[in-house]
Short mmCIF file of N, CA and C in Angstrom, two decimals:
data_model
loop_
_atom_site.label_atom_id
_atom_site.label_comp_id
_atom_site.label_asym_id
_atom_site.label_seq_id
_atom_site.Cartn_x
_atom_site.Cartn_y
_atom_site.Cartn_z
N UNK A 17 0.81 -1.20 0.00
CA UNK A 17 0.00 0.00 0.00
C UNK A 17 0.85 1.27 0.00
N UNK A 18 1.88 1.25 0.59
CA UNK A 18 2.72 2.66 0.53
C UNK A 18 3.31 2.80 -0.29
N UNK A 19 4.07 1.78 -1.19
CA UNK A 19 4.75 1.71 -2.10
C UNK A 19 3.72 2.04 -3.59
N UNK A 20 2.83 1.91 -3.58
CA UNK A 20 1.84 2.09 -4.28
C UNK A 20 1.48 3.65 -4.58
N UNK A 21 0.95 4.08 -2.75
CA UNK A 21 0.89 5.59 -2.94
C UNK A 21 2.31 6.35 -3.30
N UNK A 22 3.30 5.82 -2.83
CA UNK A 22 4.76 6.86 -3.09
C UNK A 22 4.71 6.88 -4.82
N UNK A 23 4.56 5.68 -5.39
CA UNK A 23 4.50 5.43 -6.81
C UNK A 23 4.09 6.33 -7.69
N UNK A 24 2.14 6.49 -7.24
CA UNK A 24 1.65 7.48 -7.42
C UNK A 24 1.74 8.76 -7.37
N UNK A 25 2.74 9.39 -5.94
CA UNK A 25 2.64 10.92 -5.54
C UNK A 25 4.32 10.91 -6.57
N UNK A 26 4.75 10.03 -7.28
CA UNK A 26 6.09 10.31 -8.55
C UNK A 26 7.17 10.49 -7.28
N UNK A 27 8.12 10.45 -8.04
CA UNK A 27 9.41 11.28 -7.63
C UNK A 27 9.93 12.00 -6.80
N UNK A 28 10.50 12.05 -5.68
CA UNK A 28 11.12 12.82 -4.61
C UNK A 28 11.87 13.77 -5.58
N UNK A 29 11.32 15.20 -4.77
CA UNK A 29 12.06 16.23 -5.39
C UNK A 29 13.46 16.05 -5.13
N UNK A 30 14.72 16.86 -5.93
CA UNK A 30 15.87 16.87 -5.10
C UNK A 30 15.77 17.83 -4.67
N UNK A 31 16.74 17.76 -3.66
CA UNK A 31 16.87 18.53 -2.70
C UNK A 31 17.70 20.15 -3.22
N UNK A 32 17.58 21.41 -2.21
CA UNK A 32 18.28 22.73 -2.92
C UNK A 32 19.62 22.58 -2.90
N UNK A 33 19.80 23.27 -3.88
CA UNK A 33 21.42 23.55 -3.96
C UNK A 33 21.92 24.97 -4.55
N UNK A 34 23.18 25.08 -4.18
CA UNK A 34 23.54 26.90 -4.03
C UNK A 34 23.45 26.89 -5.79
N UNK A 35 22.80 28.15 -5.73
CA UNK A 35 22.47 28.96 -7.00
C UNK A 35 23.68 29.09 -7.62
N UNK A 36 25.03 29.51 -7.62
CA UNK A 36 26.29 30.03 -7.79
C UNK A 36 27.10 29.11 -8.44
N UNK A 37 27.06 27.69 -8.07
CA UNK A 37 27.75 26.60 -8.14
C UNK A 37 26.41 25.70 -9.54
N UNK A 38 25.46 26.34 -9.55
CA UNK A 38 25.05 25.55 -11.05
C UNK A 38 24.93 26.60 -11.92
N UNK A 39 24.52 27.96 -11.63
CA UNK A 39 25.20 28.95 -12.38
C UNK A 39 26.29 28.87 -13.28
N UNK A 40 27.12 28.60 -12.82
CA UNK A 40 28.24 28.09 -12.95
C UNK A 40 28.73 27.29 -14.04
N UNK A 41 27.59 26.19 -13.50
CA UNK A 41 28.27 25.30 -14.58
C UNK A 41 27.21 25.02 -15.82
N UNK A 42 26.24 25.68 -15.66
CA UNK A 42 25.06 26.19 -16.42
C UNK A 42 26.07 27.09 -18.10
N UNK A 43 26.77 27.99 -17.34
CA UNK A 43 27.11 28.91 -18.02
C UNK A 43 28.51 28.22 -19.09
N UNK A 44 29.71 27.10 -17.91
CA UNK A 44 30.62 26.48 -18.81
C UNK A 44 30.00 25.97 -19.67
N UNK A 45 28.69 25.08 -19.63
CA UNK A 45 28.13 23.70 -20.10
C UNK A 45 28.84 22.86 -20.39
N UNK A 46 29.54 22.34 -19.06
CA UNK A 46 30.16 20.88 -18.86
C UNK A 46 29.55 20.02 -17.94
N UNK A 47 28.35 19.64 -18.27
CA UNK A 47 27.86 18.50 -17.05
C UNK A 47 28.30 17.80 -17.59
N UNK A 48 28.35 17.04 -18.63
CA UNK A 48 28.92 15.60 -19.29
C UNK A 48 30.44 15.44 -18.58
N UNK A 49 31.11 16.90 -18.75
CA UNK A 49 32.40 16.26 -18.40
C UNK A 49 32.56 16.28 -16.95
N UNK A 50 31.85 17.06 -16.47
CA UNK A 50 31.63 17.10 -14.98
C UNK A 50 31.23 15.50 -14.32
N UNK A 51 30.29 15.38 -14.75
CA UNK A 51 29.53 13.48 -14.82
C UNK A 51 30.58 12.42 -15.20
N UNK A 52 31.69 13.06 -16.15
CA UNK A 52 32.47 11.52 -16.13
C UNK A 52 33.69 11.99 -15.57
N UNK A 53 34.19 12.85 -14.95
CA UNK A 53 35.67 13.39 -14.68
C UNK A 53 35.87 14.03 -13.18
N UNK A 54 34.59 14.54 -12.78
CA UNK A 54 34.19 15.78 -11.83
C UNK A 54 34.86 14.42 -10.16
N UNK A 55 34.55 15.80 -9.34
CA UNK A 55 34.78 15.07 -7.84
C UNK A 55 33.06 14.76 -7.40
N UNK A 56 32.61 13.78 -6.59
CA UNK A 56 31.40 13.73 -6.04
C UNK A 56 30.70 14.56 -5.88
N UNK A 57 31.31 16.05 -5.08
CA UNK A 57 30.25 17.16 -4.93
C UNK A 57 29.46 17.40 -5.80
N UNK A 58 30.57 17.99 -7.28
CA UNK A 58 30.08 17.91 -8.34
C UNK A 58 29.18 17.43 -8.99
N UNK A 59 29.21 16.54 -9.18
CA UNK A 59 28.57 15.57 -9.88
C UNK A 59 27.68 15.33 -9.39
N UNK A 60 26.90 15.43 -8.08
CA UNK A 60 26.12 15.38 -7.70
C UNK A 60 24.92 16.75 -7.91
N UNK A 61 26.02 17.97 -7.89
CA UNK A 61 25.48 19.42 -8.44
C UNK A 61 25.25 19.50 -9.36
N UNK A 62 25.59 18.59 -10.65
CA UNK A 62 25.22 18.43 -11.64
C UNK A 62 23.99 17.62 -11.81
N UNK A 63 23.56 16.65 -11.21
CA UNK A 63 22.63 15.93 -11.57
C UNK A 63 21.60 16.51 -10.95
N UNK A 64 21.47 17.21 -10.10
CA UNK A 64 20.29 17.86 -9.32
C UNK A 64 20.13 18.76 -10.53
N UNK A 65 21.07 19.84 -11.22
CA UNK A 65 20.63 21.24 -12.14
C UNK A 65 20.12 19.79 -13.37
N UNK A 66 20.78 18.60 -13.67
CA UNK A 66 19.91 18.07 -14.95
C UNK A 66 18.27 17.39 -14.36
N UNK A 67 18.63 17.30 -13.54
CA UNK A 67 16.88 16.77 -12.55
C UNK A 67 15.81 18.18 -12.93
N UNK A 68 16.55 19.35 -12.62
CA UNK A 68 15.50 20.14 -12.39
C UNK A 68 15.40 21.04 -14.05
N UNK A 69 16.36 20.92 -14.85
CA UNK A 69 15.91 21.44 -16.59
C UNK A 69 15.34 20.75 -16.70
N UNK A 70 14.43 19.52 -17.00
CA UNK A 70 13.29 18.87 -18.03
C UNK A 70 14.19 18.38 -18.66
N UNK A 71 13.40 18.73 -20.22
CA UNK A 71 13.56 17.89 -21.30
C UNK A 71 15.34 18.25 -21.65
N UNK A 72 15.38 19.72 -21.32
CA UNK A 72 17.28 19.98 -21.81
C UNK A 72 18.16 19.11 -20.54
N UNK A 73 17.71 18.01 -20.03
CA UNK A 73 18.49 17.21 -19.06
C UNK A 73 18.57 15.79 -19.54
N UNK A 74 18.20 15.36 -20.22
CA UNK A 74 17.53 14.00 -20.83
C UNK A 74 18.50 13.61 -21.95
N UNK A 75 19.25 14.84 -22.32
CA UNK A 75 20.60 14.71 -23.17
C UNK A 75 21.79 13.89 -22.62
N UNK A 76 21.92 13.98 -20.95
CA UNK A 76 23.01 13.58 -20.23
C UNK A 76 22.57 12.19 -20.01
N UNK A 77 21.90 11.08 -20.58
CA UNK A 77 21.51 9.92 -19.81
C UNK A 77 22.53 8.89 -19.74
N UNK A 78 23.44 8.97 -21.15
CA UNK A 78 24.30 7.99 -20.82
C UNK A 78 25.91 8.50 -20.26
N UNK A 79 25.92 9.84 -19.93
CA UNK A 79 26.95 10.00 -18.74
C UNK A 79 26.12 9.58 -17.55
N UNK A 80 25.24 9.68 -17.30
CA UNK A 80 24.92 9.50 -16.10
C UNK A 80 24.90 8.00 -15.74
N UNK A 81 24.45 7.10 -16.71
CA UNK A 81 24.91 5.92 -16.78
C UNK A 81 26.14 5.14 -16.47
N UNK A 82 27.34 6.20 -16.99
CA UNK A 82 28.68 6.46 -17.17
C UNK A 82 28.84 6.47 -15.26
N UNK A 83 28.46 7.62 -14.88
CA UNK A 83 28.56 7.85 -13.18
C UNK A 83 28.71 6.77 -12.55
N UNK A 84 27.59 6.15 -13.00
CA UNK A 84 26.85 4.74 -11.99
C UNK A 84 27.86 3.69 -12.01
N UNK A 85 28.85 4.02 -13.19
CA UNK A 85 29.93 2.39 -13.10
C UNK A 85 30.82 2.29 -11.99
N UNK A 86 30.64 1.58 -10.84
CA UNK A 86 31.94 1.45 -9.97
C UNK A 86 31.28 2.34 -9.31
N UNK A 87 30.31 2.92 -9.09
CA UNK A 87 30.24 4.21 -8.28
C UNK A 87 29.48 3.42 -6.53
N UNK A 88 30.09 4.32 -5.58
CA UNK A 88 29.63 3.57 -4.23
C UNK A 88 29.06 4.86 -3.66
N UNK A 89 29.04 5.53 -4.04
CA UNK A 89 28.85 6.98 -3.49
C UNK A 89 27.30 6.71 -3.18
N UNK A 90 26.37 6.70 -2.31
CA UNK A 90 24.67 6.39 -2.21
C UNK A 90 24.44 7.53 -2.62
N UNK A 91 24.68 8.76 -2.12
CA UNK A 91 23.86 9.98 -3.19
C UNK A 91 23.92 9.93 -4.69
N UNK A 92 25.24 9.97 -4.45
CA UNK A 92 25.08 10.09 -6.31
C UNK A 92 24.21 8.93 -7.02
N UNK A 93 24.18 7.34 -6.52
CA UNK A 93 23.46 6.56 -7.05
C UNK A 93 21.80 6.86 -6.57
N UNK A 94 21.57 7.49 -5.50
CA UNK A 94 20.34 7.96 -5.67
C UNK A 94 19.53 9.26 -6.54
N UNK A 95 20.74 10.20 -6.73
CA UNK A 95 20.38 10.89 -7.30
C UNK A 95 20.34 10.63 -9.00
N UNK A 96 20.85 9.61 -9.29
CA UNK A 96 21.12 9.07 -10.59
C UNK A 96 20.02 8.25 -10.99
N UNK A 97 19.00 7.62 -9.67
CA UNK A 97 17.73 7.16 -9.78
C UNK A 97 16.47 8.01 -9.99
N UNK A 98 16.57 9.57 -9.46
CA UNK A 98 15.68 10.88 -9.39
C UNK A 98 16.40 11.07 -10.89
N UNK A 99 16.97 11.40 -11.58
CA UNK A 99 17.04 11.65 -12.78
C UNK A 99 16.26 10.72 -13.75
N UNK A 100 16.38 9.50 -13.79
CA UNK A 100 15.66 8.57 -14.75
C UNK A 100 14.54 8.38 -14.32
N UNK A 101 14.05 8.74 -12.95
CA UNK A 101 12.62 8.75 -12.89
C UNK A 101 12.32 10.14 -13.56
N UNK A 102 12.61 11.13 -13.68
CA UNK A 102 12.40 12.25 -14.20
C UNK A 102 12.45 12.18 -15.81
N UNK A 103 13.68 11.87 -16.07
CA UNK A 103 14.03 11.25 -17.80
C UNK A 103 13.69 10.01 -18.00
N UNK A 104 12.16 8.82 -17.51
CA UNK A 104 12.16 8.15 -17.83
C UNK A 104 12.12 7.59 -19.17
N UNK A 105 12.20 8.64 -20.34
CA UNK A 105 12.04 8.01 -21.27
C UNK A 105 13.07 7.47 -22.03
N UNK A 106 14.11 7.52 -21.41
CA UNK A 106 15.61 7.70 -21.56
C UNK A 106 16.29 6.31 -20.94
N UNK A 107 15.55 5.64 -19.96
CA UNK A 107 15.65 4.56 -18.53
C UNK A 107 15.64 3.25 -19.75
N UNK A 108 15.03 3.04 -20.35
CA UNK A 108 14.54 1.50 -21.09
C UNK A 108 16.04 1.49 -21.71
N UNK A 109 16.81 2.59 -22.14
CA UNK A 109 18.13 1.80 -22.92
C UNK A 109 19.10 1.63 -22.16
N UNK A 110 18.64 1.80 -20.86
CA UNK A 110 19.67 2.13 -20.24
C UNK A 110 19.42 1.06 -18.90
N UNK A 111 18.36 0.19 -19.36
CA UNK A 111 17.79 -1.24 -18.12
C UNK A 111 18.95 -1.91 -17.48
N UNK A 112 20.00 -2.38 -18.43
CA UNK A 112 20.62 -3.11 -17.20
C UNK A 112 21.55 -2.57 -16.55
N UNK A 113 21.91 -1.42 -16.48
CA UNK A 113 22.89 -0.68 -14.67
C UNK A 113 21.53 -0.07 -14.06
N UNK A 114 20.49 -0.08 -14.47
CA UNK A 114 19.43 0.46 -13.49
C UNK A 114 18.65 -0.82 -12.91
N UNK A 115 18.65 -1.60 -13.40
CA UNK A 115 18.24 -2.90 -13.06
C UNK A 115 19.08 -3.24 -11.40
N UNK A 116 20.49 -3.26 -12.19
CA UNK A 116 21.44 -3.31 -11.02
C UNK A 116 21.09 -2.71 -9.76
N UNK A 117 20.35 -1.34 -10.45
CA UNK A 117 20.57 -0.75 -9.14
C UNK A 117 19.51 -1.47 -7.96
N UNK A 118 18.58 -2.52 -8.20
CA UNK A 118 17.86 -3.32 -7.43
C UNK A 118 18.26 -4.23 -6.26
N UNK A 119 19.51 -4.76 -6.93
CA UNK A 119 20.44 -5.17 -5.67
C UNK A 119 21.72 -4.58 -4.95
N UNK A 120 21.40 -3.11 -4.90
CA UNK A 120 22.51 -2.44 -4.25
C UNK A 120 22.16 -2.68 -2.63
N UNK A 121 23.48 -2.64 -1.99
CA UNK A 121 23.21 -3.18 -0.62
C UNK A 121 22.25 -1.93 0.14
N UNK A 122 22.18 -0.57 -0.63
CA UNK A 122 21.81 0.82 0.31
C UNK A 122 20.14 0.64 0.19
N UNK A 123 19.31 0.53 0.83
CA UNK A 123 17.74 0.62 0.84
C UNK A 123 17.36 2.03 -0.28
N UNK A 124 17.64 3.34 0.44
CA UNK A 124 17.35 4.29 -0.61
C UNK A 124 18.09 4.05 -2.15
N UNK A 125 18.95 3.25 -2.49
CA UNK A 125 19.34 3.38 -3.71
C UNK A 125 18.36 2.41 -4.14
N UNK A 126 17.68 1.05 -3.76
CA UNK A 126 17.08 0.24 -4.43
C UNK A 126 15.50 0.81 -4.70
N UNK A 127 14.96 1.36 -3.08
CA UNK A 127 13.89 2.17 -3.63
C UNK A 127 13.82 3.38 -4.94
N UNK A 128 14.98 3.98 -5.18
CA UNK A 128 15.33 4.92 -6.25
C UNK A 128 15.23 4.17 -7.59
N UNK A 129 15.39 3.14 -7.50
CA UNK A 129 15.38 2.15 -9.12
C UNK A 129 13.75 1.50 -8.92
N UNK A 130 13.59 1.36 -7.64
CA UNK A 130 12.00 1.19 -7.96
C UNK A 130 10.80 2.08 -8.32
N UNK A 131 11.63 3.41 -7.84
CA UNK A 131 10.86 4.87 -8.94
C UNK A 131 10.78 4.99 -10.10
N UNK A 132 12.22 4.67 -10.16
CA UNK A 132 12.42 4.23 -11.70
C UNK A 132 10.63 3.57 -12.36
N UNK A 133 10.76 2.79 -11.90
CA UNK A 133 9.53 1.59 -12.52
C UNK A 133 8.50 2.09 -12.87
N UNK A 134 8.25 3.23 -11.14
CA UNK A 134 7.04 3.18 -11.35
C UNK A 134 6.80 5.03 -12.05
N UNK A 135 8.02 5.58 -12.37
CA UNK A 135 7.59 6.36 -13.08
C UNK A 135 7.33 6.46 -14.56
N UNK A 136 8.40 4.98 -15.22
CA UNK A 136 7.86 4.38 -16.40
C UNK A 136 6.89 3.84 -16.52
N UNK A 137 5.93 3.42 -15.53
CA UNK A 137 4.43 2.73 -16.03
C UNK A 137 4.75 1.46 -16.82
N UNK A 138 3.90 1.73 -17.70
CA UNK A 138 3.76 0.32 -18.63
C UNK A 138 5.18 0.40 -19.78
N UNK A 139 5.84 1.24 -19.75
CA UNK A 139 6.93 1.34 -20.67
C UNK A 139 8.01 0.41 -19.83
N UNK A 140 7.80 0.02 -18.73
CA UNK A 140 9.13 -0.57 -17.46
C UNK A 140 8.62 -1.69 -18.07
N UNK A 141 7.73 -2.51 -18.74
CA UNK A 141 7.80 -4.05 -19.01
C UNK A 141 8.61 -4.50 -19.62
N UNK A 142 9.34 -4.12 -20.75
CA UNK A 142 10.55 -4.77 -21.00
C UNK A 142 11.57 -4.70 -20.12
N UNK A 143 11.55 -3.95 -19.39
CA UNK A 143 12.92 -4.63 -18.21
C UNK A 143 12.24 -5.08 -16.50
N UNK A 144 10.83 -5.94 -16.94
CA UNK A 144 10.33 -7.02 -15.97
C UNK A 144 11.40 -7.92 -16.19
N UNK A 145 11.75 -8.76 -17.48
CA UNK A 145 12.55 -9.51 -17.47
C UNK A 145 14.16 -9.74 -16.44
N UNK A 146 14.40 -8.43 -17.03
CA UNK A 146 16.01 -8.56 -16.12
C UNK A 146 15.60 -8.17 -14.44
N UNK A 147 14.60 -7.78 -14.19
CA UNK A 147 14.56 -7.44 -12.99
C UNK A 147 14.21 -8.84 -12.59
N UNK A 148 13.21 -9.44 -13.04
CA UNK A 148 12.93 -10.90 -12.25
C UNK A 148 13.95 -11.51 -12.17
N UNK A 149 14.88 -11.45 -12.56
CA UNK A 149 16.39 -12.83 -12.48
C UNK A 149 16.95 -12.36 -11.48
N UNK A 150 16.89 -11.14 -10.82
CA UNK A 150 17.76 -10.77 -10.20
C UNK A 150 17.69 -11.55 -8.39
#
């Protein structure tokens, strides 16, 4: 039942972050390289400013993909789950490191891939498959 209503009420906003520091990088336009090169802070400041543009964020899906390899950091892999629930339309090519993210040992990172799901709706059935093996 809760998992149901959270489903429904979508996506946990992210959280604020200083105006100055996405300004910033708003203005270089290096999230990509920020996303595959950057330190954690970063990269995490980055994925919150691509969470909160829309559709001009949906460009970065497979750096952000990129992030997720090897990554242990729980924010950043949660915040990498609030992005593809946001860009779900972007999530289906990108099923198996989000799949993964189902058996990460952190609770909020696995609930974050189960947003995933349920912000794709009926588009998440092709990756029922890889999720059931898991």
């Amino acid at each position: 039942p809760r998992a149901s209503a959270e489903c429904a009420a979508g996506p946990r906003e992210p959280r604020a972050r200083g105006a100055a520091g996405a300004m910033a990088l708003a203005t270089a336009g290096e999230y990509g390289k920020v996303l595959r090169t950057g330190q954690a802070p970063q990269q995490l400041e980055v994925l919150k400013e691509l969470i909160d543009m829309g559709d001009g964020g949906a460009a970065y899906a497979t750096d952000v993909v990129a992030l997720l390899q090897g990554q242990s950091d729980k924010e950043l892999k949660v915040s990498a789950t609030q992005y593809f629930a946001k860009h779900s339309d972007k999530a289906l090519a990108h099923s198996e490191p989000l799949c993964k993210l189902l058996e990460d040992p952190e609770f909020e990172v696995r609930w974050g891939a189960v947003g995933i799901f349920c912000a794709m709706k009926d588009k998440a059935l092709p990756m029922a498959d890889r999720a059931a093996k898991l």
